[in-house]
PDB file of C-alpha atoms and ligand atoms in Angstrom:
ATOM      1  CA  MET A 116     -29.732-107.640  -1.502  1.00  0.00           C
ATOM      2  CA  GLY A 117     -33.300-106.636  -2.119  1.00  0.00           C
ATOM      3  CA  ASN A 118     -35.800-107.678  -4.818  1.00  0.00           C
ATOM      4  CA  ASN A 119     -34.918-106.181  -8.186  1.00  0.00           C
ATOM      5  CA  ILE A 120     -37.677-103.493  -8.942  1.00  0.00           C
ATOM      6  CA  ASN A 121     -37.869-104.496 -12.515  1.00  0.00           C
ATOM      7  CA  ASN A 122     -39.148-107.698 -11.237  1.00  0.00           C
ATOM      8  CA  ASN A 123     -42.310-108.487  -9.293  1.00  0.00           C
ATOM      9  CA  ILE A 124     -42.219-107.956  -5.452  1.00  0.00           C
ATOM     10  CA  ASN A 125     -42.135-111.210  -3.512  1.00  0.00           C
ATOM     11  CA  TRP A 126     -43.466-110.467   0.064  1.00  0.00           C
ATOM     12  CA  PHE A 127     -46.384-112.609   0.892  1.00  0.00           C
ATOM     13  CA  PRO A 128     -45.619-113.654   4.568  1.00  0.00           C
ATOM     14  CA  GLY A 129     -47.815-116.212   6.338  1.00  0.00           C
ATOM     15  CA  HIS A 130     -49.913-113.669   8.010  1.00  0.00           C
ATOM     16  CA  MET A 131     -51.093-112.348   4.794  1.00  0.00           C
ATOM     17  CA  ALA A 132     -52.305-115.672   3.479  1.00  0.00           C
ATOM     18  CA  LYS A 133     -54.017-116.420   6.946  1.00  0.00           C
ATOM     19  CA  SER A 134     -55.895-112.984   6.750  1.00  0.00           C
ATOM     20  CA  ILE A 135     -57.178-113.833   3.181  1.00  0.00           C
ATOM     21  CA  LYS A 136     -58.555-116.920   4.321  1.00  0.00           C
ATOM     22  CA  LYS A 137     -60.025-115.225   7.556  1.00  0.00           C
ATOM     23  CA  LEU A 138     -61.288-112.308   5.274  1.00  0.00           C
ATOM     24  CA  LYS A 139     -63.045-114.820   3.167  1.00  0.00           C
ATOM     25  CA  GLU A 140     -64.889-116.359   6.051  1.00  0.00           C
ATOM     26  CA  ILE A 141     -66.190-113.199   7.492  1.00  0.00           C
ATOM     27  CA  THR A 142     -67.188-111.563   4.261  1.00  0.00           C
ATOM     28  CA  LYS A 143     -70.683-113.311   4.447  1.00  0.00           C
ATOM     29  CA  PHE A 144     -71.297-111.434   7.796  1.00  0.00           C
ATOM     30  CA  ILE A 145     -69.815-107.935   6.491  1.00  0.00           C
ATOM     31  CA  ASP A 146     -72.430-105.170   5.461  1.00  0.00           C
ATOM     32  CA  PHE A 147     -69.875-103.030   3.599  1.00  0.00           C
ATOM     33  CA  PHE A 148     -66.216-102.657   3.137  1.00  0.00           C
ATOM     34  CA  PHE A 149     -63.994 -99.535   3.530  1.00  0.00           C
ATOM     35  CA  GLU A 150     -61.342 -99.934   0.949  1.00  0.00           C
ATOM     36  CA  ILE A 151     -58.430 -97.706   1.992  1.00  0.00           C
ATOM     37  CA  VAL A 152     -56.050 -96.519  -1.223  1.00  0.00           C
ATOM     38  CA  ASP A 153     -53.277 -94.124  -1.208  1.00  0.00           C
ATOM     39  CA  ALA A 154     -54.699 -90.969  -2.872  1.00  0.00           C
ATOM     40  CA  ARG A 155     -51.363 -90.449  -4.745  1.00  0.00           C
ATOM     41  CA  ALA A 156     -51.776 -94.000  -6.525  1.00  0.00           C
ATOM     42  CA  PRO A 157     -55.295 -95.379  -6.209  1.00  0.00           C
ATOM     43  CA  VAL A 158     -55.036 -97.885  -8.850  1.00  0.00           C
ATOM     44  CA  SER A 159     -51.510 -99.121  -8.018  1.00  0.00           C
ATOM     45  CA  SER A 160     -52.330 -99.259  -4.138  1.00  0.00           C
ATOM     46  CA  ARG A 161     -55.415-101.070  -4.708  1.00  0.00           C
ATOM     47  CA  GLY A 162     -53.780-103.862  -6.639  1.00  0.00           C
ATOM     48  CA  ASP A 163     -55.927-106.525  -8.276  1.00  0.00           C
ATOM     49  CA  ASN A 164     -56.558-108.621  -5.219  1.00  0.00           C
ATOM     50  CA  PHE A 165     -59.388-107.268  -3.391  1.00  0.00           C
ATOM     51  CA  ALA A 166     -62.428-107.551  -5.816  1.00  0.00           C
ATOM     52  CA  LYS A 167     -62.224-111.489  -5.770  1.00  0.00           C
ATOM     53  CA  ILE A 168     -62.297-111.279  -1.897  1.00  0.00           C
ATOM     54  CA  ILE A 169     -64.927-108.822  -1.015  1.00  0.00           C
ATOM     55  CA  ASP A 170     -67.595-110.633  -2.969  1.00  0.00           C
ATOM     56  CA  PHE A 171     -69.270-107.658  -4.572  1.00  0.00           C
ATOM     57  CA  LYS A 172     -70.464-106.432  -1.044  1.00  0.00           C
ATOM     58  CA  PRO A 173     -71.051-102.442  -0.922  1.00  0.00           C
ATOM     59  CA  ARG A 174     -67.991-100.605  -0.415  1.00  0.00           C
ATOM     60  CA  ILE A 175     -66.625 -97.142   0.260  1.00  0.00           C
ATOM     61  CA  ILE A 176     -63.144 -96.196  -1.320  1.00  0.00           C
ATOM     62  CA  VAL A 177     -61.086 -93.991   0.880  1.00  0.00           C
ATOM     63  CA  LEU A 178     -58.514 -91.721  -0.793  1.00  0.00           C
ATOM     64  CA  ASN A 179     -56.176 -91.749   2.196  1.00  0.00           C
ATOM     65  CA  LYS A 180     -53.093 -89.467   2.713  1.00  0.00           C
ATOM     66  CA  SER A 181     -54.810 -86.855   0.628  1.00  0.00           C
ATOM     67  CA  ASP A 182     -52.477 -84.433   2.442  1.00  0.00           C
ATOM     68  CA  LEU A 183     -49.726 -85.719   0.503  1.00  0.00           C
ATOM     69  CA  ALA A 184     -51.438 -85.867  -3.118  1.00  0.00           C
ATOM     70  CA  ASP A 185     -52.080 -83.169  -5.619  1.00  0.00           C
ATOM     71  CA  GLU A 186     -55.475 -81.849  -4.521  1.00  0.00           C
ATOM     72  CA  LYS A 187     -56.737 -81.347  -7.979  1.00  0.00           C
ATOM     73  CA  ILE A 188     -55.993 -84.742  -8.945  1.00  0.00           C
ATOM     74  CA  THR A 189     -57.699 -86.448  -6.010  1.00  0.00           C
ATOM     75  CA  ASN A 190     -60.663 -84.383  -6.765  1.00  0.00           C
ATOM     76  CA  ASN A 191     -60.608 -85.740 -10.212  1.00  0.00           C
ATOM     77  CA  TRP A 192     -60.546 -89.209  -8.664  1.00  0.00           C
ATOM     78  CA  LEU A 193     -63.529 -88.369  -6.731  1.00  0.00           C
ATOM     79  CA  SER A 194     -65.559 -87.368  -9.891  1.00  0.00           C
ATOM     80  CA  TYR A 195     -64.103 -90.493 -11.594  1.00  0.00           C
ATOM     81  CA  PHE A 196     -65.515 -92.657  -8.946  1.00  0.00           C
ATOM     82  CA  LYS A 197     -68.825 -90.916  -8.763  1.00  0.00           C
ATOM     83  CA  ASN A 198     -69.379 -91.171 -12.431  1.00  0.00           C
ATOM     84  CA  LEU A 199     -69.005 -94.926 -11.833  1.00  0.00           C
ATOM     85  CA  ASN A 200     -71.407 -94.975  -9.093  1.00  0.00           C
ATOM     86  CA  ILE A 201     -68.974 -95.829  -6.755  1.00  0.00           C
ATOM     87  CA  PHE A 202     -68.971 -94.167  -3.306  1.00  0.00           C
ATOM     88  CA  ALA A 203     -65.487 -92.682  -2.525  1.00  0.00           C
ATOM     89  CA  ILE A 204     -64.218 -90.107  -0.182  1.00  0.00           C
ATOM     90  CA  LYS A 205     -60.942 -88.383   0.557  1.00  0.00           C
ATOM     91  CA  SER A 206     -59.266 -88.524   3.905  1.00  0.00           C
ATOM     92  CA  SER A 207     -56.261 -87.321   5.723  1.00  0.00           C
ATOM     93  CA  LYS A 208     -55.150 -88.083   9.202  1.00  0.00           C
ATOM     94  CA  ASN A 209     -54.986 -84.315  10.032  1.00  0.00           C
ATOM     95  CA  SER A 210     -58.199 -83.147   8.290  1.00  0.00           C
ATOM     96  CA  SER A 211     -60.447 -81.151  10.115  1.00  0.00           C
ATOM     97  CA  LEU A 212     -63.429 -82.464   8.009  1.00  0.00           C
ATOM     98  CA  ASN A 213     -66.108 -84.334  10.101  1.00  0.00           C
ATOM     99  CA  LEU A 214     -65.319 -87.830   8.984  1.00  0.00           C
ATOM    100  CA  LYS A 215     -68.006 -89.502  10.938  1.00  0.00           C
ATOM    101  CA  SER A 216     -70.867 -87.375   9.583  1.00  0.00           C
ATOM    102  CA  GLN A 217     -69.545 -87.762   5.935  1.00  0.00           C
ATOM    103  CA  ILE A 218     -69.577 -91.598   6.475  1.00  0.00           C
ATOM    104  CA  ASN A 219     -72.887 -91.851   8.300  1.00  0.00           C
ATOM    105  CA  ASN A 220     -74.189 -90.021   5.071  1.00  0.00           C
ATOM    106  CA  LEU A 221     -72.810 -92.603   2.866  1.00  0.00           C
ATOM    107  CA  ILE A 222     -73.863 -95.507   5.006  1.00  0.00           C
ATOM    108  CA  ASN A 223     -77.469 -94.354   4.532  1.00  0.00           C
ATOM    109  CA  LYS A 224     -76.932 -94.147   0.850  1.00  0.00           C
ATOM    110  CA  LEU A 225     -75.583 -97.813   0.948  1.00  0.00           C
ATOM    111  CA  GLU A 226     -79.185 -98.701   1.957  1.00  0.00           C
ATOM    112  CA  ILE A 227     -78.068-101.547   4.317  1.00  0.00           C
ATOM    113  CA  LYS A 228     -81.004-103.613   5.272  1.00  0.00           C
ATOM    114  CA  LYS A 229     -80.527-104.440   8.898  1.00  0.00           C
ATOM    115  CA  LYS A 230     -83.427-104.544  11.271  1.00  0.00           C
ATOM    116  CA  PHE A 231     -81.345-105.618  14.363  1.00  0.00           C
ATOM    117  CA  GLY A 232     -78.201-105.152  15.597  1.00  0.00           C
ATOM    118  CA  LYS A 233     -74.970-102.973  14.502  1.00  0.00           C
ATOM    119  CA  ILE A 234     -73.686-102.566  11.125  1.00  0.00           C
ATOM    120  CA  ARG A 235     -70.703-104.728  10.472  1.00  0.00           C
ATOM    121  CA  CYS A 236     -67.845-103.341   8.335  1.00  0.00           C
ATOM    122  CA  ALA A 237     -64.266-104.336   7.582  1.00  0.00           C
ATOM    123  CA  VAL A 238     -61.242-102.061   6.667  1.00  0.00           C
ATOM    124  CA  ILE A 239     -58.965-103.437   3.932  1.00  0.00           C
ATOM    125  CA  GLY A 240     -56.051-102.309   1.791  1.00  0.00           C
ATOM    126  CA  VAL A 241     -52.559-102.885   1.111  1.00  0.00           C
ATOM    127  CA  PRO A 242     -50.084-102.504   4.007  1.00  0.00           C
ATOM    128  CA  ASN A 243     -49.027 -99.090   5.357  1.00  0.00           C
ATOM    129  CA  VAL A 244     -51.870 -97.213   3.711  1.00  0.00           C
ATOM    130  CA  GLY A 245     -53.370 -95.869   6.967  1.00  0.00           C
ATOM    131  CA  LYS A 246     -56.333 -98.587   7.695  1.00  0.00           C
ATOM    132  CA  SER A 247     -55.530 -98.588  11.509  1.00  0.00           C
ATOM    133  CA  CYS A 248     -55.286 -94.689  11.629  1.00  0.00           C
ATOM    134  CA  PHE A 249     -58.363 -94.390   9.742  1.00  0.00           C
ATOM    135  CA  ILE A 250     -60.129 -96.533  12.432  1.00  0.00           C
ATOM    136  CA  ASN A 251     -58.691 -94.681  15.251  1.00  0.00           C
ATOM    137  CA  ARG A 252     -59.879 -91.322  13.663  1.00  0.00           C
ATOM    138  CA  LEU A 253     -63.437 -92.800  13.752  1.00  0.00           C
ATOM    139  CA  LEU A 254     -63.059 -93.840  17.316  1.00  0.00           C
ATOM    140  CA  GLY A 255     -61.403 -90.632  18.378  1.00  0.00           C
ATOM    141  CA  ASN A 256     -58.627 -92.427  20.118  1.00  0.00           C
ATOM    142  CA  LYS A 257     -55.329 -94.242  19.488  1.00  0.00           C
ATOM    143  CA  LYS A 258     -56.777 -97.781  20.367  1.00  0.00           C
ATOM    144  CA  LEU A 259     -55.131 -99.582  17.269  1.00  0.00           C
ATOM    145  CA  LYS A 260     -51.485 -99.609  16.708  1.00  0.00           C
ATOM    146  CA  VAL A 261     -50.321 -97.286  14.101  1.00  0.00           C
ATOM    147  CA  GLU A 262     -46.540 -97.057  12.780  1.00  0.00           C
ATOM    148  CA  ASN A 263     -44.896 -96.012   9.577  1.00  0.00           C
ATOM    149  CA  LYS A 264     -43.873 -99.411   8.332  1.00  0.00           C
ATOM    150  CA  ALA A 265     -45.607-101.880   6.296  1.00  0.00           C
ATOM    151  CA  GLY A 266     -46.861-105.183   8.170  1.00  0.00           C
ATOM    152  CA  VAL A 267     -47.801-103.622  11.583  1.00  0.00           C
ATOM    153  CA  THR A 268     -51.344-105.044  11.996  1.00  0.00           C
ATOM    154  CA  ARG A 269     -51.109-108.923  11.924  1.00  0.00           C
ATOM    155  CA  SER A 270     -54.407-110.252  12.582  1.00  0.00           C
ATOM    156  CA  LEU A 271     -58.340-109.370  12.369  1.00  0.00           C
ATOM    157  CA  ASN A 272     -59.386-107.021  15.168  1.00  0.00           C
ATOM    158  CA  TRP A 273     -62.887-106.128  16.030  1.00  0.00           C
ATOM    159  CA  VAL A 274     -63.664-102.713  17.493  1.00  0.00           C
ATOM    160  CA  SER A 275     -66.912-100.931  18.407  1.00  0.00           C
ATOM    161  CA  CYS A 276     -67.816 -97.310  17.163  1.00  0.00           C
ATOM    162  CA  GLY A 277     -71.318 -96.202  17.723  1.00  0.00           C
ATOM    163  CA  ASN A 278     -73.626 -98.130  15.725  1.00  0.00           C
ATOM    164  CA  LEU A 279     -70.676 -99.724  13.773  1.00  0.00           C
ATOM    165  CA  GLU A 280     -68.717-102.735  14.489  1.00  0.00           C
ATOM    166  CA  ILE A 281     -65.324-102.342  12.562  1.00  0.00           C
ATOM    167  CA  CYS A 282     -62.871-104.925  11.721  1.00  0.00           C
ATOM    168  CA  ASP A 283     -59.359-103.920  11.269  1.00  0.00           C
ATOM    169  CA  THR A 284     -57.376-106.076   8.981  1.00  0.00           C
ATOM    170  CA  PRO A 285     -53.611-106.559   8.103  1.00  0.00           C
ATOM    171  CA  GLY A 286     -52.403-104.937   4.889  1.00  0.00           C
ATOM    172  CA  ILE A 287     -52.531-107.599   2.131  1.00  0.00           C
ATOM    173  CA  LEU A 288     -50.675-107.762  -1.233  1.00  0.00           C
ATOM    174  CA  ALA A 289     -51.186-110.205  -3.956  1.00  0.00           C
ATOM    175  CA  PRO A 290     -48.723-113.216  -4.151  1.00  0.00           C
ATOM    176  CA  LYS A 291     -47.428-111.480  -7.436  1.00  0.00           C
ATOM    177  CA  ILE A 292     -47.729-107.790  -8.132  1.00  0.00           C
ATOM    178  CA  ASN A 293     -47.106-106.418 -11.725  1.00  0.00           C
ATOM    179  CA  SER A 294     -44.007-104.419 -12.118  1.00  0.00           C
ATOM    180  CA  GLU A 295     -45.516-101.112 -12.745  1.00  0.00           C
ATOM    181  CA  PHE A 296     -47.714-101.504  -9.496  1.00  0.00           C
ATOM    182  CA  ALA A 297     -44.691-102.781  -7.586  1.00  0.00           C
ATOM    183  CA  LYS A 298     -42.766 -99.488  -8.575  1.00  0.00           C
ATOM    184  CA  LYS A 299     -45.368 -97.247  -7.292  1.00  0.00           C
ATOM    185  CA  ILE A 300     -46.140 -99.041  -4.092  1.00  0.00           C
ATOM    186  CA  SER A 301     -42.450 -99.026  -3.439  1.00  0.00           C
ATOM    187  CA  TYR A 302     -42.178 -95.453  -3.943  1.00  0.00           C
ATOM    188  CA  LEU A 303     -44.996 -94.768  -1.508  1.00  0.00           C
ATOM    189  CA  GLY A 304     -43.462 -97.066   1.179  1.00  0.00           C
ATOM    190  CA  LEU A 305     -46.379 -99.570   0.972  1.00  0.00           C
ATOM    191  CA  VAL A 306     -43.893-102.437   0.905  1.00  0.00           C
ATOM    192  CA  LYS A 307     -41.718-103.733   3.889  1.00  0.00           C
ATOM    193  CA  SER A 308     -38.678-101.702   3.130  1.00  0.00           C
ATOM    194  CA  GLU A 309     -36.279-104.466   4.240  1.00  0.00           C
ATOM    195  CA  ILE A 310     -37.067-106.499   0.952  1.00  0.00           C
ATOM    196  CA  LEU A 311     -36.347-103.633  -1.460  1.00  0.00           C
ATOM    197  CA  ASN A 312     -33.346-102.259  -2.945  1.00  0.00           C
ATOM    198  CA  THR A 313     -33.622 -98.758  -1.950  1.00  0.00           C
ATOM    199  CA  GLU A 314     -31.054 -97.347  -4.206  1.00  0.00           C
ATOM    200  CA  GLU A 315     -32.764 -98.868  -7.183  1.00  0.00           C
ATOM    201  CA  ILE A 316     -36.081 -97.680  -6.400  1.00  0.00           C
ATOM    202  CA  VAL A 317     -34.892 -94.213  -6.074  1.00  0.00           C
ATOM    203  CA  LEU A 318     -32.975 -94.132  -9.418  1.00  0.00           C
ATOM    204  CA  ASN A 319     -36.323 -95.391 -11.040  1.00  0.00           C
ATOM    205  CA  LEU A 320     -38.259 -92.625  -8.975  1.00  0.00           C
ATOM    206  CA  ILE A 321     -35.927 -89.843 -10.113  1.00  0.00           C
ATOM    207  CA  ALA A 322     -36.451 -90.845 -13.688  1.00  0.00           C
ATOM    208  CA  ASP A 323     -40.226 -91.174 -13.339  1.00  0.00           C
ATOM    209  CA  LEU A 324     -40.287 -87.617 -11.686  1.00  0.00           C
ATOM    210  CA  SER A 325     -38.324 -86.334 -14.527  1.00  0.00           C
ATOM    211  CA  TYR A 326     -35.790 -84.881 -12.345  1.00  0.00           C
ATOM    212  CA  ASN A 327     -32.966 -85.938 -14.294  1.00  0.00           C
ATOM    213  CA  TYR A 328     -33.714 -83.325 -17.108  1.00  0.00           C
ATOM    214  CA  LYS A 329     -30.021 -82.794 -17.907  1.00  0.00           C
ATOM    215  CA  LYS A 330     -28.544 -85.467 -15.798  1.00  0.00           C
ATOM    216  CA  SER A 331     -28.702 -89.208 -15.659  1.00  0.00           C
ATOM    217  CA  PRO A 332     -30.376 -90.336 -12.499  1.00  0.00           C
ATOM    218  CA  GLU A 333     -27.144 -91.830 -11.053  1.00  0.00           C
ATOM    219  CA  GLU A 334     -25.501 -88.275 -11.543  1.00  0.00           C
ATOM    220  CA  PHE A 335     -28.619 -86.607 -10.022  1.00  0.00           C
ATOM    221  CA  LEU A 336     -28.444 -89.040  -7.056  1.00  0.00           C
ATOM    222  CA  LYS A 337     -24.623 -88.258  -6.519  1.00  0.00           C
ATOM    223  CA  ASP A 338     -25.162 -84.615  -6.579  1.00  0.00           C
ATOM    224  CA  PHE A 339     -28.129 -84.769  -4.051  1.00  0.00           C
ATOM    225  CA  ALA A 340     -25.756 -86.974  -1.886  1.00  0.00           C
ATOM    226  CA  ILE A 341     -23.112 -84.284  -1.967  1.00  0.00           C
ATOM    227  CA  SER A 342     -25.336 -81.342  -1.332  1.00  0.00           C
ATOM    228  CA  ASN A 343     -27.048 -83.240   1.538  1.00  0.00           C
ATOM    229  CA  GLY A 344     -23.899 -84.279   3.355  1.00  0.00           C
ATOM    230  CA  CYS A 345     -24.233 -87.974   2.513  1.00  0.00           C
ATOM    231  CA  ILE A 346     -20.461 -88.644   2.804  1.00  0.00           C
ATOM    232  CA  SER A 347     -18.988 -91.596   4.642  1.00  0.00           C
ATOM    233  CA  LYS A 348     -16.109 -91.189   7.097  1.00  0.00           C
ATOM    234  CA  GLY A 349     -13.597 -92.174   4.542  1.00  0.00           C
ATOM    235  CA  GLY A 350     -14.916 -89.348   2.309  1.00  0.00           C
ATOM    236  CA  GLU A 351     -16.682 -91.279  -0.339  1.00  0.00           C
ATOM    237  CA  ILE A 352     -20.301 -90.620  -1.282  1.00  0.00           C
ATOM    238  CA  ASN A 353     -22.832 -92.677   0.624  1.00  0.00           C
ATOM    239  CA  LEU A 354     -25.537 -93.540  -1.960  1.00  0.00           C
ATOM    240  CA  GLU A 355     -27.383 -95.696   0.534  1.00  0.00           C
ATOM    241  CA  ARG A 356     -27.871 -92.861   2.893  1.00  0.00           C
ATOM    242  CA  ALA A 357     -28.774 -90.325   0.034  1.00  0.00           C
ATOM    243  CA  SER A 358     -31.257 -93.024  -1.423  1.00  0.00           C
ATOM    244  CA  ASN A 359     -32.952 -93.297   1.892  1.00  0.00           C
ATOM    245  CA  LEU A 360     -33.152 -89.540   2.484  1.00  0.00           C
ATOM    246  CA  PHE A 361     -34.568 -88.813  -0.994  1.00  0.00           C
ATOM    247  CA  LEU A 362     -37.197 -91.427  -0.525  1.00  0.00           C
ATOM    248  CA  LYS A 363     -38.269 -90.219   2.793  1.00  0.00           C
ATOM    249  CA  ASN A 364     -38.476 -86.824   1.360  1.00  0.00           C
ATOM    250  CA  PHE A 365     -40.740 -87.916  -1.357  1.00  0.00           C
ATOM    251  CA  GLN A 366     -42.862 -89.967   0.961  1.00  0.00           C
ATOM    252  CA  THR A 367     -43.356 -87.202   3.488  1.00  0.00           C
ATOM    253  CA  GLY A 368     -44.275 -84.704   1.009  1.00  0.00           C
ATOM    254  CA  LYS A 369     -40.954 -82.593   1.212  1.00  0.00           C
ATOM    255  CA  LEU A 370     -40.621 -82.655  -2.586  1.00  0.00           C
ATOM    256  CA  GLY A 371     -44.266 -81.321  -2.918  1.00  0.00           C
ATOM    257  CA  LYS A 372     -47.752 -82.817  -3.201  1.00  0.00           C
ATOM    258  CA  ILE A 373     -47.121 -85.345  -5.928  1.00  0.00           C
ATOM    259  CA  SER A 374     -49.870 -87.795  -7.211  1.00  0.00           C
ATOM    260  CA  LEU A 375     -48.434 -90.739  -9.328  1.00  0.00           C
ATOM    261  CA  GLU A 376     -51.670 -91.738 -11.185  1.00  0.00           C
ATOM    262  CA  ALA A 377     -54.650 -89.500 -12.586  1.00  0.00           C
ATOM    263  CA  PRO A 378     -57.857 -90.802 -13.931  1.00  0.00           C
ATOM    264  CA  ASN A 379     -58.059 -90.968 -17.734  1.00  0.00           C
TER     265      ASN A 379
HETATM  266  N1  GTP B 227     -49.396 -88.027   5.988  1.00  0.00           N
HETATM  267  C1  GTP B 227     -50.469 -88.826   6.220  1.00  0.00           C
HETATM  268  N2  GTP B 227     -49.963 -90.005   6.894  1.00  0.00           N
HETATM  269  C2  GTP B 227     -50.905 -90.881   7.171  1.00  0.00           C
HETATM  270  C3  GTP B 227     -52.306 -90.889   6.900  1.00  0.00           C
HETATM  271  N3  GTP B 227     -52.857 -91.801   7.501  1.00  0.00           N
HETATM  272  C4  GTP B 227     -51.940 -92.690   7.960  1.00  0.00           C
HETATM  273  N4  GTP B 227     -50.734 -92.039   7.897  1.00  0.00           N
HETATM  274  C5  GTP B 227     -49.547 -92.604   8.345  1.00  0.00           C
HETATM  275  O1  GTP B 227     -49.283 -93.731   7.548  1.00  0.00           O
HETATM  276  C6  GTP B 227     -48.524 -94.697   8.424  1.00  0.00           C
HETATM  277  C7  GTP B 227     -49.305 -96.187   8.413  1.00  0.00           C
HETATM  278  O2  GTP B 227     -50.463 -96.042   9.110  1.00  0.00           O
HETATM  279  P1  GTP B 227     -51.257 -97.231   9.661  1.00  0.00           P
HETATM  280  O3  GTP B 227     -52.639 -96.825  10.127  1.00  0.00           O
HETATM  281  O4  GTP B 227     -50.400 -98.014  10.529  1.00  0.00           O
HETATM  282  O5  GTP B 227     -51.287 -98.176   8.301  1.00  0.00           O
HETATM  283  P2  GTP B 227     -52.031 -99.542   8.208  1.00  0.00           P
HETATM  284  O6  GTP B 227     -52.678 -99.489   6.832  1.00  0.00           O
HETATM  285  O7  GTP B 227     -52.899 -99.975   9.328  1.00  0.00           O
HETATM  286  O8  GTP B 227     -50.775-100.657   7.920  1.00  0.00           O
HETATM  287  P3  GTP B 227     -50.577-102.376   8.251  1.00  0.00           P
HETATM  288  O9  GTP B 227     -51.366-102.458   9.519  1.00  0.00           O
HETATM  289  O10 GTP B 227     -48.983-102.288   8.153  1.00  0.00           O
HETATM  290  O11 GTP B 227     -51.184-102.968   7.196  1.00  0.00           O
HETATM  291  C8  GTP B 227     -48.606 -94.088   9.908  1.00  0.00           C
HETATM  292  O12 GTP B 227     -47.193 -93.659   9.868  1.00  0.00           O
HETATM  293  C9  GTP B 227     -49.574 -92.981   9.838  1.00  0.00           C
HETATM  294  O13 GTP B 227     -49.290 -91.833  10.766  1.00  0.00           O
HETATM  295  C10 GTP B 227     -52.821 -89.648   6.249  1.00  0.00           C
HETATM  296  O14 GTP B 227     -53.881 -89.331   6.045  1.00  0.00           O
HETATM  297  N5  GTP B 227     -51.632 -88.676   6.130  1.00  0.00           N
HETATM  298 MG1   MG B 228     -52.674-101.527  10.602  1.00  0.00          MG
END
């Protein structure tokens, strides 16, 4: 049985605690941070954990997976951060935008005072948000392991990229996450799926997307199961399979480019 979505997510394995400790140790040597968030929910996918860790070092917010988000809302987020004098860029793994030159421009603006040696940065964020994939894009190769599940990177890894030394870090969640954040990061697949009750998440998601205009979320899911052939051998409706399919459709953008959070 998974965690109840109405309660907090309790997934704080040993490697996360260890990584927080290590991150705190290296922060004093870090010139700036890339903070990767999911463009579909930049607030919930940041959590409230990192401000304490990164010690007010310069940072660049990366609105990643922007290919899956509502473009207009992502652009509103960029204006929002600009108004707050926070550097932010949008990014997507298939984008043809020249990520490197965009980042070099920002690094110049960060005014990192360094007479000798390379600039050191670390890439931080919640699990499965695309940290390792982002670094691979900068490197121009597939050096770091990337997989579509939360908790792939388990320790801090340094790689060299031109004038940058970049540290890839494991995805970190707070030990306790408020239930609104928990809901959204579950929808987005940023939590280890094994600890979740997928059917309950999907019923919440259907309600939040207002798909249940004339039906209850339960009826909507049953109809979805039938129309997508999610039927067990005995002939019963297989809600588990239907829930997994619905969630996958949402997470891969098959239901459209949907942002879950917009700036005020
Ligand atoms: N659609 C889309 N998928 C992306 C993007 N960036 C990364 N992904 C996918 O997201 C999944 C997770 O990517 P990773 O780079 O492994 O994520 P991570 O943040 O390093 O995850 P952990 O190491 O578990 O913390 C992979 O399936 C990537 O292909 C993007 O911009 N768009
Ligand atoms: Mg990783």
